[in-house]
Structure formats: structure tokens, C-alpha cells
Amino acid sequence: CLIFKIIHSFTTSLINSALLSRFAWLSLNSSDNEFLIKVIEATRGKSEHEAGYIGGNAATLAVKVDQAALEGRDFSDTVIKGADFSNARLQYVNFNGTNLVDSTFTQLFSRVHCVAFSPDGKFLVASDSIGQIYLWKIGEEKQIFAFQADTLWIWSIAFSPDGNIFATAGGSKTIKLWDLKTGQLLKTLTGHTNSIRTLSFSLDGQIIASAGEDETIRLWDINSDEHLKINLEDTNRVNSIAFSPDGKIIATSNYNAQKICFWDVKTQIPQVRS
């Protein structure tokens, strides 16, 4: 589009901090942040090669003028390469599918509720109270991506044993499976009637166990989307769930109940209580 072509030669020259500061002052006086937003949006659907640093430069300038300039915006599938979000306020920004390569994030955007390491220890995923997901590469202090995964709290994150997929669940009553490399949503599992508090993959990665505030445990086949519901005997939400190494037993702990329950996966019969 025309705005994309016009800004290309201009933004590519705005790399050193002196020029950034000068343009930030001009933008502040001309109320031109909406123009910068349009520049970022113009990179939607373009390749990293086509967009270059255009979206990243525009984003950097926008947040230098106003830390909250990007809040609530939809930047899904755009290219924001090399942006400096060091002190930006990014609540409710949709980064789903956004290319954020070489961008810098030095602060989290809301209250962090859960974290999970990949099985090989190379990646860390975290979620916050507004449904954002963040992925870091350990050892490089590099954030790979951040995006809006849900509109409500995410209570649990779990990695598949091979580390290629991670699952999230929470207040939306759904389980979402994500591709670790791309951040793409692979599928959504529905069936719970209240918030999901906990998730666990079986050792072979084929089954996900989930539980929460609807007083059920559900076992999901991630290939067929089919699931089995186990009704709990007592009316307490489940706060934690785990598979035994052989995948035959599930252990659960309940809120306000001073016991641990063990369930046979095949028969769904409680085995031992403590």
C-alpha cells in the first residue's frame, strides 16, 4: 500500500538514537502516533524481508512518545522487527502471529500467574492475568514472542514430553494447544463448564489430563479431540493433577480437602486416598 512505500525509506534511516529522539519530539508535537500505528499495521501479511525494520522502528517511536501508545491494539500477523519495548505498556496488545524477531522486552505487562520450562530446559513460557503468553530462550535473555492467548486468566501451562507443543488453560474453560516454534494455535479443546486450574500430559504425549472448578477430571486424546469425563465424588475444585510415569494412574489434589486422590486411567475408579 502507499503508506507502506512512503515510510520505507524514511524509517530505515531512523536507527540511531539521536534520530529516534528527534522524530519522537516531532511526533509528540504533531500528534502523529496514529500514523505510526498505521505504519505497523501496513506490515501485516508481509514477509520479514519485505517489511524490514519498518514496523519495529514505528513501534519504537510510538512508545517513546507515549508508553501506552500500543495498548489495546491488534498487531496480529504484522512484522515488528527490532522494536524497543523496554518501558512500553503493552496490556491487551494482540501479538498473535506477530514476527517480533530482535525486539526487546525488559518487563512483564501484568501479574504473572504460571510458568513452565520446556523438557530440554531451553525455553520458558509464562502467562499473566490478562491472558498474555510470553516465550523466552534461556541463556540468551531473548524473548521469542508474546501474544494474546486468551481474554481471561491463564491458570496452567504444560509442555508435551517432546517439547514441540505447550498447552494453556484457565478462565475461558478451554484448553489451547500451541506450536512452540511458531506460536501458532493448533487446536482448542472444549468441554469444561468452569475454569480449568491444572493440566498434565501423559508421558507419551498423547493424552492431556485437565481439571478445575467444574468438579470433573477430563482426559483428552490430542489427536482425535475426544475426551473422557470423570466425575469427582466430592464437590471441591481440583488444584493440581499429575500422571504417573507409566501413565496408568492420575493423582489429584483438591481445594479445601486435605487429601490426595489416585485414579485408575482405564477404569476411572479412585484407588487410594491419603
XYZ file of C-alpha atoms in Angstrom:
274
model
C 0.000 0.000 0.000
C 1.059 3.632 -0.492
C 1.719 4.367 3.182
C 3.999 1.354 3.369
C 6.069 2.571 0.402
C 6.240 6.163 1.631
C 7.503 5.243 5.080
C 10.026 2.640 3.921
C 12.938 4.911 3.027
C 12.199 7.187 5.964
C 12.036 4.634 8.757
C 15.068 2.690 7.602
C 17.160 5.771 8.333
C 15.845 6.068 11.896
C 18.153 3.570 13.521
C 20.481 5.610 15.700
C 19.152 7.015 18.964
C 19.666 10.678 18.023
C 17.336 10.439 15.046
C 14.846 8.433 17.088
C 14.758 11.127 19.739
C 14.342 13.903 17.151
C 11.436 12.137 15.443
C 9.822 11.327 18.792
C 9.780 15.065 19.559
C 8.235 15.820 16.148
C 5.625 13.118 16.612
C 4.734 14.434 20.049
C 4.097 17.875 18.644
C 2.177 16.716 15.574
C 0.008 14.113 17.359
C 1.200 11.649 14.764
C 1.133 8.393 16.743
C -1.908 7.205 14.785
C 0.230 7.463 11.670
C 2.841 5.228 13.284
C 0.139 2.709 14.196
C -0.900 2.602 10.541
C 2.724 2.023 9.553
C 2.873 -1.028 11.823
C -0.465 -2.310 10.520
C 0.808 -1.907 6.947
C 3.318 -4.707 7.583
C 0.505 -7.234 8.169
C 0.902 -10.274 5.965
C 4.312 -9.211 4.660
C 7.486 -11.246 4.957
C 10.363 -10.205 7.192
C 12.375 -9.412 4.060
C 9.625 -7.165 2.639
C 8.930 -5.300 5.876
C 12.467 -4.992 7.199
C 12.636 -2.724 10.261
C 9.705 -0.528 9.239
C 7.239 -1.872 11.810
C 9.889 -2.108 14.515
C 11.047 1.475 14.034
C 7.477 2.752 14.046
C 6.675 0.828 17.237
C 9.819 2.111 18.954
C 8.977 5.709 18.086
C 5.371 5.346 19.176
C 6.216 4.071 22.662
C 8.980 6.629 23.133
C 6.347 9.328 22.702
C 3.682 7.542 24.748
C 4.377 4.389 26.751
C 0.746 3.302 26.331
C 0.522 4.110 22.614
C 0.126 0.451 21.604
C -2.213 -0.709 24.379
C -5.323 -2.493 23.152
C -4.144 -2.585 19.526
C -4.396 -5.528 17.161
C -0.987 -6.204 15.607
C -1.647 -9.835 14.748
C 0.382 -11.156 11.782
C 2.424 -7.958 11.451
C 6.224 -7.643 11.327
C 7.677 -5.670 14.244
C 11.373 -6.362 13.876
C 13.939 -4.876 16.239
C 11.491 -2.818 18.313
C 12.498 -1.448 21.713
C 9.669 -2.142 24.172
C 11.875 -1.603 27.236
C 9.478 0.677 29.085
C 6.362 0.226 26.999
C 2.960 -0.594 28.450
C 1.575 -3.412 26.304
C -1.557 -4.589 28.070
C -4.209 -6.112 25.788
C -1.982 -5.871 22.714
C -2.664 -8.708 20.280
C 0.699 -10.065 19.101
C -0.744 -13.358 17.833
C 1.326 -14.445 14.838
C 3.467 -11.302 15.011
C 7.115 -11.513 13.943
C 8.934 -9.906 16.895
C 12.436 -11.031 15.988
C 15.207 -8.959 17.644
C 12.655 -6.935 19.645
C 13.498 -6.127 23.260
C 11.181 -6.649 26.230
C 12.572 -5.898 29.685
C 9.413 -6.022 31.751
C 6.291 -8.106 32.068
C 2.982 -6.487 31.354
C 0.728 -7.806 34.114
C 0.722 -10.172 37.109
C 2.447 -13.464 36.209
C 0.432 -16.479 37.268
C 2.211 -19.569 35.932
C 5.456 -20.581 34.241
C 6.778 -23.758 32.618
C 10.159 -24.893 31.263
C 10.355 -26.934 28.082
C 11.573 -30.505 28.755
C 15.041 -29.711 27.373
C 15.318 -26.612 29.571
C 15.942 -24.301 26.629
C 12.690 -22.342 26.739
C 10.459 -20.769 29.368
C 6.782 -19.951 28.860
C 4.920 -17.619 31.215
C 1.354 -16.333 31.348
C -0.272 -13.403 33.095
C -3.603 -12.279 34.462
C -4.822 -10.795 31.175
C -4.243 -13.868 29.030
C -0.880 -12.936 27.513
C 1.713 -15.623 26.764
C 5.466 -14.940 26.694
C 8.235 -17.250 25.454
C 11.928 -16.792 26.301
C 15.001 -18.642 25.127
C 17.004 -19.469 28.245
C 20.652 -18.397 28.327
C 20.222 -15.687 25.718
C 17.769 -13.496 27.678
C 15.840 -13.284 24.430
C 12.084 -13.139 24.180
C 10.942 -15.163 21.173
C 7.359 -13.974 21.105
C 4.494 -12.560 23.117
C 0.837 -12.713 22.174
C -2.708 -12.568 23.461
C -3.672 -16.211 24.042
C -6.896 -15.626 25.922
C -9.134 -12.919 27.339
C -9.118 -14.275 30.902
C -6.617 -15.566 33.441
C -4.430 -18.467 32.317
C -4.086 -20.775 35.306
C -1.932 -23.563 33.899
C 0.749 -24.246 31.276
C 2.061 -27.710 30.380
C 4.611 -28.894 27.808
C 4.303 -32.083 25.787
C 7.171 -34.507 26.588
C 8.828 -33.871 23.196
C 8.716 -30.112 23.833
C 7.105 -29.278 20.497
C 3.723 -28.297 21.938
C 2.574 -26.482 25.037
C -0.956 -26.301 26.388
C -2.669 -23.457 28.239
C -5.931 -23.365 30.163
C -7.772 -21.096 32.561
C -10.842 -18.961 32.971
C -12.115 -19.429 29.413
C -12.947 -23.117 30.184
C -10.924 -24.236 27.155
C -7.564 -25.914 26.574
C -5.436 -24.460 23.799
C -2.507 -26.249 22.158
C 0.293 -24.096 20.740
C 3.255 -24.763 18.452
C 6.429 -23.849 20.356
C 8.384 -22.758 17.268
C 5.778 -20.532 15.653
C 3.349 -19.659 18.457
C 0.534 -20.844 16.179
C -2.677 -22.092 17.776
C -3.006 -25.746 16.788
C -6.381 -26.565 18.323
C -8.836 -25.698 21.068
C -10.385 -28.370 23.302
C -13.791 -27.596 24.779
C -15.944 -29.411 27.329
C -15.269 -27.994 30.782
C -18.094 -25.927 32.246
C -15.989 -23.819 34.610
C -12.416 -22.542 34.976
C -9.612 -25.045 34.377
C -6.951 -24.943 37.075
C -4.453 -27.607 36.098
C -3.087 -29.609 33.143
C -0.774 -32.591 32.693
C 0.499 -34.505 29.654
C 0.911 -38.263 29.715
C 4.488 -39.492 29.194
C 3.782 -40.462 25.571
C 2.293 -37.014 24.891
C -0.962 -38.416 23.510
C -3.245 -37.654 26.453
C -3.858 -34.435 28.395
C -5.492 -34.577 31.813
C -7.317 -31.438 32.919
C -9.338 -30.447 35.971
C -10.629 -27.403 37.772
C -13.745 -25.841 39.203
C -16.439 -27.925 37.471
C -15.688 -30.931 39.740
C -14.567 -33.163 36.881
C -11.336 -34.620 35.545
C -11.151 -34.882 31.775
C -8.774 -36.972 29.692
C -8.217 -35.726 26.147
C -6.804 -37.548 23.133
C -4.973 -34.687 21.421
C -5.128 -36.414 18.030
C -8.861 -37.104 17.927
C -10.099 -34.336 20.285
C -12.206 -36.983 22.043
C -12.327 -36.824 25.826
C -13.479 -38.854 28.790
C -15.106 -37.154 31.774
C -14.528 -38.414 35.314
C -16.959 -37.016 37.876
C -15.405 -36.359 41.263
C -17.004 -37.799 44.363
C -16.641 -34.621 46.389
C -17.510 -31.069 45.487
C -14.096 -29.462 45.549
C -12.204 -27.883 42.711
C -9.009 -29.647 41.669
C -5.889 -27.509 42.020
C -3.263 -29.929 40.746
C -3.102 -33.040 38.568
C -0.254 -35.348 37.504
C 0.265 -38.576 35.564
C 2.308 -41.444 36.970
C 5.385 -42.260 34.818
C 3.652 -45.325 33.327
C 0.540 -43.304 32.508
C -1.792 -45.678 34.355
C -2.572 -43.514 37.389
C -3.591 -39.874 37.815
C -3.049 -38.073 41.113
C -5.148 -35.051 42.071
C -5.243 -32.625 44.965
C -8.436 -30.802 45.865
C -9.107 -27.339 47.210
C -10.201 -27.357 50.867
C -9.854 -31.155 51.010
C -6.899 -32.477 52.972
C -6.235 -35.468 50.776
C -4.676 -36.699 47.548
C -6.737 -38.914 45.252
C -5.354 -41.533 42.852
C -7.398 -42.547 39.806
C -7.052 -45.551 37.514
C -6.952 -44.136 33.966
C -8.675 -47.161 32.417
C -11.449 -47.731 34.971
C -11.753 -44.141 36.297
C -12.118 -45.614 39.771
C -10.407 -43.873 42.718
C -7.733 -46.210 44.057
C -6.113 -44.700 47.121
C -6.761 -41.645 49.233
C -4.431 -40.001 51.711
